[in-house]
Every structure is written in C-alpha cells, then in structure tokens.
XYZ file of C-alpha atoms in Angstrom:
694
model
C -0.147 -0.178 -0.013
C 0.872 3.544 -0.824
C 1.764 6.384 2.159
C 0.741 9.490 1.992
C 0.400 11.697 4.258
C -1.951 11.060 6.374
C -1.238 8.236 7.313
C 1.795 9.192 9.059
C 0.585 9.559 11.911
C -0.526 6.132 11.838
C 3.172 5.056 11.031
C 4.961 6.671 14.010
C 1.957 5.360 16.288
C 3.362 1.605 15.074
C 7.505 2.044 14.416
C 7.304 3.510 17.566
C 5.216 1.995 20.588
C 7.221 -1.019 21.304
C 9.559 2.776 22.467
C 9.100 3.421 26.406
C 11.046 5.172 29.321
C 10.698 6.852 32.741
C 8.782 9.770 32.486
C 11.720 10.733 35.138
C 14.821 10.850 32.543
C 15.054 14.555 32.162
C 17.710 16.655 30.493
C 18.003 20.553 29.504
C 17.561 20.712 25.635
C 20.219 22.505 23.885
C 18.838 25.657 22.150
C 21.618 28.363 21.406
C 20.112 30.592 24.036
C 20.006 28.057 26.610
C 23.979 26.234 27.212
C 26.495 26.184 25.655
C 27.281 23.301 23.474
C 29.591 20.746 23.025
C 31.290 18.918 20.561
C 30.053 19.525 15.650
C 26.286 21.853 15.698
C 24.561 21.825 13.448
C 21.139 24.256 12.145
C 20.076 23.580 9.562
C 17.897 20.214 10.737
C 16.197 21.947 13.063
C 16.438 25.584 12.409
C 18.113 26.000 16.124
C 21.714 25.576 16.997
C 21.427 21.301 18.316
C 24.113 19.105 18.908
C 25.268 17.392 15.822
C 25.365 13.009 18.306
C 22.016 14.607 19.262
C 19.698 14.125 15.883
C 17.021 12.756 15.249
C 17.201 13.082 11.242
C 20.508 11.919 9.515
C 21.889 14.550 9.086
C 25.852 14.965 7.179
C 28.924 17.653 9.045
C 32.264 18.507 6.189
C 33.333 20.402 8.862
C 35.923 23.821 7.663
C 38.840 21.400 8.576
C 38.026 18.475 6.095
C 37.271 21.376 3.029
C 41.260 22.467 2.987
C 42.821 19.263 4.305
C 41.831 18.000 0.660
C 41.814 21.757 -0.884
C 38.538 21.871 -2.603
C 37.730 24.570 -4.988
C 34.121 24.713 -5.959
C 31.338 23.175 -3.855
C 30.944 20.159 -6.333
C 34.032 19.003 -5.408
C 33.747 17.806 -1.652
C 30.405 16.424 -1.319
C 31.797 14.050 -3.942
C 33.210 12.459 -1.476
C 30.700 12.674 1.222
C 27.855 9.129 1.240
C 25.258 8.590 -0.987
C 25.953 12.210 -3.287
C 26.815 12.359 -6.411
C 26.742 14.928 -9.198
C 25.645 15.160 -12.411
C 26.273 17.406 -15.223
C 22.821 18.134 -17.236
C 22.731 19.627 -20.554
C 23.894 22.728 -20.299
C 27.522 21.397 -18.379
C 26.882 22.371 -15.226
C 26.074 19.946 -12.897
C 23.230 19.072 -9.524
C 23.399 17.011 -6.952
C 21.646 13.761 -6.630
C 20.777 12.846 -3.352
C 19.108 9.397 -1.912
C 18.626 8.292 -6.188
C 16.722 11.538 -6.343
C 17.063 14.652 -9.382
C 19.181 17.512 -7.828
C 15.625 19.040 -8.727
C 14.563 17.204 -4.947
C 17.638 19.641 -2.957
C 16.804 23.134 -2.026
C 19.903 24.392 -1.883
C 20.817 26.639 0.500
C 23.599 29.401 1.396
C 24.016 30.888 5.457
C 19.768 29.427 4.728
C 18.285 31.370 2.840
C 18.359 29.492 -0.976
C 19.766 29.911 -4.483
C 17.475 30.632 -6.758
C 18.431 29.550 -11.498
C 17.523 26.841 -12.281
C 16.688 26.718 -15.787
C 16.157 23.403 -16.211
C 15.366 22.212 -12.699
C 19.028 21.843 -11.626
C 20.547 24.911 -9.914
C 24.596 24.877 -10.721
C 26.724 24.199 -7.739
C 30.097 23.797 -9.404
C 29.212 28.275 -9.508
C 29.581 27.911 -5.126
C 32.871 28.587 -3.994
C 34.042 26.702 -1.137
C 37.496 29.373 0.467
C 34.839 31.487 2.295
C 33.245 27.881 4.262
C 32.764 27.224 8.072
C 31.015 23.746 7.127
C 28.090 22.477 5.289
C 25.466 20.174 6.475
C 23.978 18.184 4.356
C 20.112 17.254 6.056
C 19.003 14.237 4.460
C 14.869 13.238 3.486
C 11.724 15.135 3.070
C 12.298 18.669 4.787
C 9.533 20.514 3.963
C 8.504 21.561 7.368
C 10.536 24.014 7.765
C 11.995 24.654 3.827
C 8.726 24.086 1.921
C 9.429 23.721 -2.180
C 12.308 22.220 -3.712
C 13.224 20.424 0.046
C 11.386 17.411 -1.090
C 15.381 15.728 -1.124
C 16.579 17.086 1.469
C 19.032 20.845 2.189
C 22.180 21.387 1.606
C 23.263 24.721 3.879
C 26.906 26.278 3.817
C 27.729 27.881 5.840
C 29.838 31.047 5.856
C 33.348 32.315 8.306
C 32.350 34.556 10.431
C 35.645 36.424 11.447
C 37.376 35.878 15.305
C 38.567 39.124 17.519
C 40.217 41.360 15.840
C 42.123 42.453 12.645
C 42.569 39.121 10.851
C 42.361 36.740 7.180
C 43.930 34.853 4.678
C 45.355 34.660 0.858
C 44.996 31.993 -0.859
C 46.019 30.620 -4.657
C 45.782 27.175 -6.115
C 46.852 27.396 -9.830
C 46.064 23.733 -11.159
C 46.450 21.608 -14.826
C 44.492 22.841 -17.772
C 45.219 26.374 -16.629
C 43.278 27.662 -13.419
C 43.554 29.306 -11.033
C 41.545 29.779 -7.733
C 42.428 32.865 -5.346
C 40.513 34.316 -2.314
C 41.520 37.103 0.151
C 39.214 36.659 3.019
C 39.434 39.690 5.542
C 38.039 39.856 9.167
C 37.144 42.296 12.224
C 35.635 42.028 15.561
C 35.998 44.062 18.274
C 32.428 44.633 20.959
C 30.171 45.055 18.837
C 30.825 44.920 15.851
C 32.302 42.548 13.274
C 32.772 42.309 9.625
C 33.659 40.365 7.053
C 35.040 40.923 2.948
C 35.605 38.006 0.270
C 36.366 37.786 -2.696
C 37.747 34.801 -5.062
C 38.578 34.060 -8.750
C 38.121 31.246 -10.377
C 39.340 30.784 -13.815
C 39.989 27.780 -15.991
C 41.121 26.696 -19.674
C 37.981 23.981 -19.906
C 39.193 21.326 -21.112
C 38.011 18.593 -24.552
C 37.871 15.012 -23.429
C 36.956 13.691 -27.589
C 40.164 15.365 -30.698
C 37.233 13.960 -32.609
C 35.282 17.199 -32.999
C 36.036 20.894 -32.890
C 33.551 21.474 -29.963
C 35.791 20.900 -25.843
C 34.053 19.068 -23.503
C 33.991 22.386 -20.932
C 34.618 25.882 -22.910
C 36.771 28.001 -20.788
C 35.374 30.911 -18.099
C 36.483 32.445 -16.088
C 34.552 33.999 -12.307
C 34.013 35.873 -9.402
C 32.580 35.711 -5.928
C 31.831 38.955 -3.580
C 30.744 38.382 -0.191
C 30.151 40.014 2.564
C 28.890 40.297 6.432
C 28.096 42.330 8.912
C 27.110 42.038 12.750
C 26.050 44.037 14.993
C 25.102 44.140 18.511
C 22.816 46.789 20.158
C 22.446 45.563 23.445
C 23.217 41.414 24.834
C 19.585 40.722 23.245
C 18.931 42.966 20.109
C 21.340 41.937 17.103
C 21.421 42.614 13.661
C 23.088 40.930 10.359
C 23.287 41.999 6.918
C 24.670 40.061 4.440
C 25.133 40.232 0.787
C 26.912 38.405 -2.313
C 27.619 38.829 -5.518
C 28.969 36.557 -8.996
C 29.873 37.270 -12.045
C 31.165 34.099 -14.812
C 31.846 34.761 -18.746
C 31.959 31.786 -20.521
C 32.833 31.197 -24.645
C 29.905 29.731 -26.106
C 30.896 27.409 -29.233
C 28.017 26.274 -30.743
C 29.937 25.002 -34.233
C 32.671 25.753 -35.949
C 30.962 28.686 -37.866
C 28.881 29.099 -34.732
C 29.998 31.582 -31.388
C 29.136 33.862 -29.371
C 29.477 34.554 -24.775
C 26.991 33.011 -22.195
C 27.311 35.544 -18.604
C 25.583 34.718 -15.892
C 25.201 37.679 -13.510
C 23.872 36.800 -9.482
C 23.114 39.174 -6.404
C 21.506 38.874 -3.017
C 21.337 40.231 0.070
C 20.324 39.196 3.272
C 18.650 41.791 6.568
C 17.704 39.463 9.891
C 17.119 41.501 13.229
C 17.324 39.589 16.414
C 16.049 39.938 19.956
C 15.148 38.649 23.348
C 12.465 39.045 25.488
C 13.123 36.741 27.954
C 15.118 33.322 29.166
C 12.074 30.963 27.276
C 11.104 34.494 24.059
C 13.107 35.356 21.102
C 12.650 36.021 17.459
C 13.594 37.411 14.509
C 12.945 39.421 11.377
C 14.896 38.809 7.541
C 14.772 39.787 4.619
C 16.114 38.311 1.644
C 16.271 39.300 -1.814
C 18.460 37.598 -4.612
C 18.264 37.968 -8.576
C 19.750 35.554 -10.941
C 20.059 36.151 -14.714
C 21.848 34.089 -17.673
C 21.946 35.462 -21.186
C 23.936 33.771 -24.245
C 24.288 33.959 -28.120
C 25.421 32.471 -30.821
C 26.729 34.678 -33.477
C 27.027 33.669 -37.197
C 30.892 33.838 -38.661
C 29.947 37.487 -40.722
C 29.320 38.376 -37.019
C 25.713 38.880 -36.869
C 24.343 37.494 -34.383
C 22.048 33.897 -34.640
C 20.445 33.306 -32.234
C 20.308 35.036 -28.048
C 18.122 33.900 -25.171
C 18.169 34.685 -21.518
C 16.657 34.107 -17.657
C 16.081 36.439 -15.625
C 14.712 35.885 -11.892
C 13.626 37.500 -8.697
C 12.742 35.930 -5.556
C 11.623 39.059 -2.405
C 10.941 36.976 1.307
C 10.432 38.786 4.901
C 10.060 35.973 7.553
C 9.482 36.544 10.798
C 10.558 33.552 13.487
C 10.013 32.957 16.953
C 10.981 30.743 19.247
C 8.969 30.289 23.499
C 11.280 27.327 25.355
C 8.478 26.844 28.362
C 10.408 24.612 29.735
C 14.062 23.335 29.435
C 13.481 20.121 27.467
C 11.319 21.432 25.536
C 10.789 24.288 22.404
C 8.340 25.478 20.653
C 9.631 27.278 16.907
C 6.938 29.354 14.285
C 7.550 31.823 11.622
C 5.351 33.359 8.863
C 6.483 33.849 5.403
C 5.996 34.944 2.363
C 7.818 34.410 -1.078
C 7.644 35.887 -4.140
C 9.538 35.013 -7.489
C 8.939 36.651 -10.516
C 11.105 34.758 -13.923
C 11.943 36.692 -17.807
C 12.421 33.826 -20.000
C 13.535 33.643 -23.778
C 10.358 31.593 -25.429
C 7.473 31.742 -22.633
C 4.605 32.147 -22.800
C 4.127 35.597 -20.343
C 5.679 36.681 -17.642
C 4.852 34.486 -14.980
C 4.596 35.707 -10.775
C 4.649 33.467 -7.742
C 3.173 34.621 -4.968
C 2.928 31.422 -1.852
C 2.198 33.123 1.882
C 3.411 29.833 4.604
C 3.325 28.917 8.357
C 5.462 26.376 10.070
C 5.694 24.722 13.504
C 7.940 22.298 15.158
C 8.017 21.172 18.589
C 11.371 19.777 19.845
C 11.231 18.512 22.844
C 13.820 15.386 25.067
C 10.556 14.561 28.090
C 13.415 12.013 29.087
C 17.562 11.995 29.211
C 17.150 9.032 26.284
C 14.183 10.257 24.537
C 13.953 12.937 22.251
C 10.987 14.080 19.369
C 10.753 16.798 17.294
C 7.511 17.227 15.402
C 6.431 19.568 12.957
C 4.309 20.775 10.028
C 4.183 23.637 7.730
C 1.362 25.139 5.371
C 2.116 27.127 1.920
C -0.273 28.680 0.210
C 0.173 29.834 -3.962
C -1.246 31.098 -6.572
C -0.262 29.187 -8.949
C -1.178 25.465 -7.836
C -3.065 23.655 -4.836
C -1.301 24.308 -1.094
C 0.706 21.561 0.474
C 0.657 21.026 4.291
C 3.898 19.531 5.143
C 4.026 17.208 8.131
C 6.671 16.226 9.922
C 8.061 13.477 12.638
C 11.064 12.597 14.215
C 12.824 10.713 17.340
C 15.541 9.610 18.604
C 15.367 6.956 21.410
C 19.395 5.904 23.620
C 19.322 2.359 24.028
C 22.671 2.844 25.970
C 25.090 5.169 26.311
C 26.448 3.583 22.724
C 23.659 3.116 21.065
C 20.955 5.031 19.950
C 18.300 4.411 17.233
C 16.463 7.124 15.519
C 13.693 7.069 12.823
C 11.841 9.808 10.942
C 8.606 10.241 8.448
C 7.794 13.469 6.885
C 5.675 15.051 3.561
C 7.918 17.317 0.958
C 6.983 18.571 -2.282
C 7.827 19.623 -5.647
C 6.171 22.331 -6.871
C 6.307 23.588 -10.685
C 8.385 25.036 -11.679
C 8.492 29.141 -14.309
C 8.488 25.906 -17.639
C 6.118 23.437 -16.504
C 3.970 25.844 -16.856
C 4.758 28.929 -18.854
C 7.151 27.718 -21.581
C 6.539 28.574 -24.915
C 8.885 27.033 -27.224
C 9.247 26.022 -31.531
C 12.454 24.111 -32.714
C 13.168 26.253 -35.957
C 15.268 23.816 -37.405
C 13.278 20.725 -36.831
C 10.348 21.710 -35.541
C 8.495 20.095 -32.741
C 6.759 22.852 -30.348
C 6.916 22.328 -26.133
C 4.553 24.230 -24.515
C 4.134 24.952 -20.466
C 0.826 23.184 -19.049
C -0.699 27.235 -17.936
C -0.066 27.784 -21.870
C -1.559 24.639 -24.091
C -5.456 26.100 -23.856
C -4.823 29.588 -25.345
C -1.011 28.058 -27.743
C -2.516 25.202 -29.562
C -5.830 27.321 -30.588
C -3.452 29.819 -32.023
C -1.566 26.925 -34.034
C -5.030 25.415 -35.258
C -6.328 28.945 -36.419
C -2.455 28.420 -38.523
C -3.135 25.572 -39.808
C 0.161 23.565 -37.653
C -2.682 20.850 -35.769
C -2.545 17.780 -37.521
C -5.030 17.315 -35.025
C -4.969 16.492 -31.538
C -4.193 13.710 -29.194
C -5.382 15.459 -25.076
C -8.388 16.920 -24.783
C -7.714 20.656 -23.816
C -10.149 20.208 -21.381
C -7.542 18.290 -19.103
C -5.401 21.200 -19.160
C -8.660 22.727 -17.051
C -7.828 21.532 -13.961
C -4.244 23.595 -12.232
C -0.904 21.130 -12.649
C -0.347 19.175 -9.141
C 2.867 19.162 -7.537
C 5.106 16.290 -7.197
C 4.758 15.511 -3.652
C 7.070 12.443 -1.551
C 6.815 10.151 1.708
C 10.114 10.200 3.676
C 11.157 7.451 5.497
C 14.998 7.050 7.422
C 15.256 4.545 10.000
C 18.791 3.736 11.457
C 21.139 3.830 14.702
C 24.533 4.858 15.854
C 27.041 3.013 17.195
C 30.746 4.400 19.333
C 31.685 0.925 20.797
C 34.987 3.149 21.604
C 35.953 6.632 21.747
C 37.696 6.580 18.621
C 34.568 4.822 16.701
C 31.548 5.972 14.868
C 29.642 4.133 12.786
C 25.400 4.816 11.639
C 23.738 3.289 9.113
C 20.760 4.549 7.604
C 17.970 2.606 5.377
C 15.534 4.884 3.184
C 12.873 5.336 1.042
C 11.363 7.542 -0.859
C 7.914 7.335 -2.646
C 7.277 10.439 -5.118
C 3.597 10.740 -6.831
C 2.881 12.924 -9.147
C 5.331 13.013 -10.941
C 6.143 15.544 -13.407
C 6.765 14.164 -16.887
C 6.125 15.298 -21.032
C 4.134 13.542 -23.353
C 2.590 13.796 -26.378
C -0.553 16.210 -26.877
C -0.974 17.426 -30.341
C 0.620 16.232 -33.608
C 1.608 18.712 -36.782
C 1.169 19.061 -40.100
C 4.239 19.005 -40.378
C 5.458 15.573 -39.731
C 6.062 16.986 -35.938
C 4.714 16.867 -32.423
C 3.910 19.222 -29.371
C 5.268 17.850 -26.026
C 3.500 19.195 -22.734
C 3.502 18.100 -18.781
C 1.526 16.167 -16.583
C 1.568 14.787 -14.073
C 1.289 10.228 -13.951
C 4.754 8.646 -12.568
C 5.152 7.616 -9.119
C 8.442 6.320 -8.798
C 10.650 5.276 -5.140
C 13.691 5.336 -4.136
C 15.097 3.224 -1.105
C 18.815 1.636 0.028
C 20.884 1.154 2.535
C 23.376 4.104 4.219
C 26.859 3.343 6.076
C 29.085 5.585 7.450
C 31.914 4.803 9.681
C 34.661 6.154 10.840
C 37.833 5.084 12.770
C 40.552 7.660 15.595
C 43.306 4.835 15.729
C 45.634 8.253 16.546
C 45.703 11.282 17.538
C 47.412 11.880 13.792
C 45.388 9.027 11.541
C 41.261 9.207 11.152
C 40.322 6.832 8.516
C 36.931 6.678 7.121
C 34.325 5.445 4.646
C 30.757 5.297 3.747
C 28.806 2.750 1.854
C 25.588 3.429 -0.670
C 23.126 0.726 -2.161
C 20.671 2.159 -4.185
C 17.028 1.030 -5.705
C 15.111 3.545 -7.814
C 12.879 2.690 -10.188
C 9.178 3.229 -11.767
C 6.445 1.643 -9.990
C 4.657 1.386 -13.379
C 7.619 0.125 -15.453
C 7.749 -2.850 -12.014
C 4.830 -3.349 -12.473
C 5.007 -4.050 -16.488
C 8.367 -6.298 -16.606
C 6.524 -8.738 -13.377
C 3.489 -8.520 -16.230
C 5.368 -9.614 -18.870
C 4.561 -7.279 -20.860
C 8.240 -5.562 -21.807
C 10.463 -7.550 -24.330
C 13.901 -6.055 -25.962
C 16.015 -7.177 -28.915
C 19.957 -7.644 -28.326
C 19.922 -6.522 -31.929
C 18.074 -4.267 -34.556
C 17.568 -7.507 -36.647
C 16.835 -10.171 -34.071
C 13.431 -11.857 -32.963
C 12.363 -10.215 -29.510
C 12.305 -12.715 -26.197
C 10.621 -11.597 -23.172
C 12.079 -9.505 -20.304
C 11.002 -10.609 -16.655
C 10.955 -8.796 -13.706
C 14.461 -8.625 -12.458
C 15.318 -7.357 -15.218
C 14.272 -3.844 -14.932
C 17.235 -1.901 -13.902
C 15.263 1.213 -13.014
C 15.666 5.043 -13.703
C 18.645 6.392 -15.749
C 21.278 8.137 -13.854
C 21.339 5.712 -11.088
C 24.242 3.632 -9.136
C 23.315 0.462 -7.157
C 26.190 1.288 -5.520
C 28.229 4.021 -4.320
C 31.159 4.123 -1.415
C 33.785 6.183 -0.695
C 37.777 6.119 1.446
C 40.237 9.040 3.325
C 42.297 8.226 5.397
C 43.544 11.059 7.072
C 47.394 11.948 8.483
C 49.516 13.628 9.664
C 52.552 14.829 10.985
C 53.294 16.740 13.738
C 57.181 17.359 13.693
C 57.521 18.505 10.381
C 53.719 20.736 10.917
C 52.185 18.623 7.772
C 49.221 16.438 6.639
C 48.352 14.741 4.492
C 45.099 12.204 2.891
C 44.142 10.072 0.061
C 40.334 9.656 -1.174
C 38.560 7.458 -3.729
C 35.052 7.259 -3.950
C 33.765 4.759 -6.497
C 30.156 4.110 -8.394
C 28.553 1.391 -10.229
C 27.746 1.087 -13.435
C 23.958 2.771 -14.895
C 22.490 3.835 -17.417
C 21.858 6.772 -19.654
C 19.294 5.694 -22.175
C 17.439 2.786 -23.679
C 19.298 1.756 -25.882
C 16.942 -1.238 -27.513
C 13.979 0.413 -27.532
C 11.445 -0.119 -25.553
C 12.134 2.464 -23.564
C 12.895 0.738 -20.020
C 16.573 0.457 -18.565
C 16.809 -3.164 -18.852
C 20.295 -5.213 -17.755
C 20.389 -5.585 -21.610
C 21.045 -2.480 -22.647
C 24.248 -0.551 -22.765
C 26.190 0.541 -19.665
C 28.327 3.270 -18.259
C 30.657 0.990 -16.963
C 31.830 1.996 -12.241
C 34.592 3.092 -12.174
C 37.240 5.111 -8.830
C 38.347 8.577 -9.059
C 41.510 8.487 -6.362
C 42.958 11.794 -4.964
C 45.426 12.791 -3.174
C 46.567 16.400 -0.844
C 49.295 17.323 0.978
C 49.657 20.157 3.122
C 52.883 22.511 4.652
C 52.127 24.646 7.140
C 55.657 27.041 7.879
C 56.806 29.733 9.915
C 53.492 28.501 11.811
C 50.909 31.104 9.365
C 52.169 30.254 5.100
C 51.067 27.220 4.066
C 52.194 25.008 0.867
C 50.139 22.349 -1.056
C 50.294 20.067 -3.531
C 47.917 17.080 -4.624
C 46.206 15.607 -6.969
C 42.920 15.017 -8.233
C 41.977 11.933 -10.310
C 45.142 10.495 -9.588
C 45.156 7.464 -12.465
C 43.122 9.820 -15.254
C 40.015 8.655 -16.045
C 38.308 9.488 -18.327
C 34.324 9.172 -20.041
C 35.206 10.730 -23.533
C 30.944 9.450 -24.278
C 29.174 9.900 -21.563
C 31.054 11.454 -18.498
C 31.638 16.015 -19.071
C 32.167 16.856 -15.775
C 35.495 14.316 -14.608
C 38.723 15.885 -17.002
C 41.155 14.027 -16.076
C 44.073 14.320 -14.056
C 44.136 17.082 -11.913
C 48.574 18.227 -10.650
C 48.006 21.926 -8.880
C 50.565 22.884 -5.778
C 47.986 25.704 -3.449
C 50.267 28.870 -1.001
C 47.834 30.145 1.465
C 49.291 33.333 4.403
C 47.470 33.164 7.484
C 47.519 37.495 8.753
C-alpha cells in the first residue's frame, strides 16, 4: 500500500509503540539560547542550534578543516566525496547534486540559511559556489518541506560561511592547476566589541578541457568567474542583534556551438540578506528576516559574419520576508514558529508570459526531550500558492538512546516540489526540427493559436485535460537508522531510507503537427520510489591518523515500469535484426543515471613534527544507464551501461612559520575519463597552492 501524508501519524504510533521510558529521566534541551553546546553543532535540520550527535535525523556535516585539508575549490568537489551524493552534469554543462537517488531539482541549496535560485531546467549548478569562505556544510537527508517548503522534497544542503575572529585577521589563498586553472581568495575579517565585519573575494579561471578530439568543440569551454561576499553583525545590546550580508557572482564563458557559430554566455547573480534578532526573556526570542536575490543568464551565438544567429535570456527575482519566534516553556521543550511570503518573477526567452508566483507560508515545530534518553520533533508547514494547490507538509522524528553507546532514530515526513516556471509557461518551437514544447498553463491558448494557423494535424490529448492545475510533485520520506559508538575512537552509523514520489511531472505528446512533428507538454503521471541503505564509519587510530568510509545501496524504480516487467509486457532485442524476447521482473534495472552501489574511502594523517598533513581519498560508482538502447523505453539488463569507475585524490599540506601553508595534490590520480558519457571528470589534475594567514 502506498504511504501518504495522512498515514504519517499512524505510522509513527505503530513504529514507536514499543518504546517505553521513565518520566523521571530528563535532560536540558540543547538550544543556542540555553546552553553552550560542545562538539559538532548543526542548525539546518531543526533551524535551531543542535549538537550533531543528538539529532534524530540523517545528517552529515563537512567541517572547515576537511575542506581545507583536501584543497577543494568548488562545492561540487567536496560533495562528490560524501556518502550517497553524486554530482550529475546537465545538458547545459552545470552540475547538480543527486541525493538518495533523487534528482538535483529535489534538493534545496542554501547559503547561510537562504535559498539560491537560477534553475534553468531544474538543475541548480553547484559548481558556481566557491568553498574559500565556508565554515561548514550541513546536509540533511529526507523530506524537509515541513521547515523549508518546495524544493526540499529530497533534502537540504546549507553552506555556512565564515564569521570573523576577534581583532583584524584574514588570509590569502591561491591554487594553480592543470587545464590553466587558477583559484584565488582574499578573506578579511574584523571583530571588536559589538561590531563584526567580513569581506571575501574569489577569482576562478579555467582554460576548459576537451575529452573528444574528434570534433571541433571543447567538453568545457574556457571561463572565468568572480565571487564577492560580505557580512556584518552588530550587537545593539546583549539581547538585540543585527545581521547583514551580501553576495555577488559573475561568470563569463565562451559559447561555441560549431565551427561557424560562436558567442558568449554570461551569468550575474546577487543576493542581500538582513536579519534583526531580539531576545525578550529566557523563554521568548524572535527575528525578522528579509532576503532578496536575482539571477540573470544571457547567451548569444553569432554567424561567421558577426550577425546574430540566436540569443536567450533568463532573469529570475525572489523576495522573501519572514518572521520567526522561539518559545521555550521549560528547559526540555521548545516551540519554533514562523510566517513568511515568497514573491518570485521570471522573465525568460520562449515564455508565453511573464509569470509571477506569490506564496505565503507558515510553519510550527516542537522539539522536546521528555526523558534523558528520548528526543522527539514534531513539525508541519502550510504553503499557499497563486498557481498550484496548497500544500500541508508534516514531519516527525525521534531518537532514543538504548545505551550510552547505541541510539536508534527514525523520521517520516512529507515533501513537495512545486511546478516550476518552465513546466507552466514554456512556449518553445524548434526552428530547425519543428517540434513544440508548451508549459501546462500555456497549452490552451497556444494550441488554439496553432490550430488557427493550420499547424495542428490532430489532437492527442483533449484541451479539457488542462482545465485543472498541474499538481506539485510530492513524496513521503522515511528514514530509520542507528548510531553506534563502541569506543571513543570508533563511530558507526546506518540509515535505511525510502522515498515514495507521486505525481511526478513528465512530458507527453499532446498533438501532432502538420509538418510531421509533435507538440509536447507536461503532466502528472509517474509514481517512483528510491530506497536503500547508507553506512558511515569513522575510526581514529591515534591523534594523527583518521580513517573514514561510506557506502550506499540504492534501488530507484518507476512503479508502473516495475508492474509492466512483472506482468511480462516488456520485450527486448539483442540486435535490431534479432527476434524479440520477453523480459522478466528482475531484468528491470531502474531509473536512468542511478548506480546501485556508491562508496567512499578517506585516510587523513598528520605529521606534527613536520607541521605536515596528508590524505588520500577514493570514490566509487557502479554501472548506470543513461539511455534505452534496445527500443522498449525502459532501462533493462540488456541495455548499454556506463561502466563503474573509481576516482582517487591525494593532497599534502605543509605549514611554514605558522602562518604560511604550501600545498600539493593530484585530483583523479589515475587519470580516469569517459569521453562518451561523463563530461564533468576532466582527467588528471596536478596542482599547487599557497595560503597565507594574517
């Protein structure tokens, strides 16, 4: 039976009915306004400061030390080395993150708690984010719409930037590597009494690379980009605080479609973030937040005579005010509630109109420790929207300490992904081939227009099917796991997950054109699931040596396809001329671009006597399929697959005179490339770096 959001409460009552506890066992809830928390601290999972080891949710934290030691340049570099995460290139060359087998469009990307925008085709390119000023990266797996709304159907990744230390301090960083790659940072911070300021500048230049010598195009064309980031905090009193931040990003890249068609691609992005916080008493606190961001992308192609062949633009704006209050009636319980409003516009080439989204929302969460061993989180959010049906997103999570060394935890939540601007308002006709793609809301008026022009031969789907709204994609996410720390030096964790996704948005033919081509549009049809197991381990053999590893087992399948294989309705051919044969249930592999197995392994070693640290890291991805190659429209055991591969990196860093650090490393040590299928692995990269602290 499919699990929907109405079953969530029943599920939790059944699953945790066997948990018993004494009402006399009580601990103080760990809130930033109550206690000083020791160890790794995370804020994304609950929107409050919580100790990582006490959370009832599947969460990963990447520290600044690890980011610095591995000499990563961009966010995609560091995320690729985490359990259950893989960056996947899209058709435009950007890299989005796949999490628990879910596409990048289902993972919300935040910087300091506020969202990035600019998903031209569902993918948010995380390679545009520098890691030079990152304090830590927080990864929350599982549906998180109860706190964050749309796009958090699969999880949330929050990039926390640095805050300045006391006095005047900073660093200069430069890395030079293969493929004419130059990455340079300047980071300056100042803190004194009530005032703290920080300024960060990054320049990233690449000569691009080419994996295929048989054509005139590079796999990645040369580009350069710049990031400017500033933060300011001011304490009016010990109870009232002001936070201001701004970020600007610009990129220019060569845009070459053929030997004759050449141009430029430009991206400009900015955001501004204001937050005013106040603590009324030991029990009450609140903040007001205002966030606004704009993402612009423009590109053009010119003919050999410099006349314009084509051009396109993308201009998205988001405004979001929010108010949030925290109430802690006792030292073991806290309520968090918020009200906000999203206003979003997009001006884009090939749109039927200039759409505008308005979506007020409200959320409430209760975080409580009824006993010393038990933590329970219950929350929900309501999102209204001007263009699709309202969404109610509940979530519950629980953690229980069986012993001092072993704890079990589980969470279940509802997540949703709203139809994006493209799926609602796209109006594109390919001038060369002749097909047309229409957004759901553009279908009725545009089909009538094409019929009046004599371009429609016949309709496949009646226009009455477009009278209702396109539904948001939605999912019920379940995570059940355990943390086991048999010794102070060994940490083990395991998590089983299941994501049931309904109303998946796909494309279909809605009409045939008189030129022999089709008209496509979007509709709710598919029901898919991703499920599997994740395992993480960390072993600290000494103060100098740390070994860690992770593994994910993943099954990602379309429920309709699974039934078709089970019923014997699917056939395949080994060659175009060979006879077809019936496929079995076990022949169905699953969704495209998903690997059954992924793993990572890392060894970090410090040489204190030499002020030197070194590490080696490896990642493995098993085979996966990108296309149906035997003509049955499914990925089965007889299709062609991208073979499994591993990538190994090494890094060595030497500190000189305390404030100077030299680094050397090799990314993709054995030079793995796949010229046909994998465009985001360039080959062996040899680099050196210099970092100066002041």
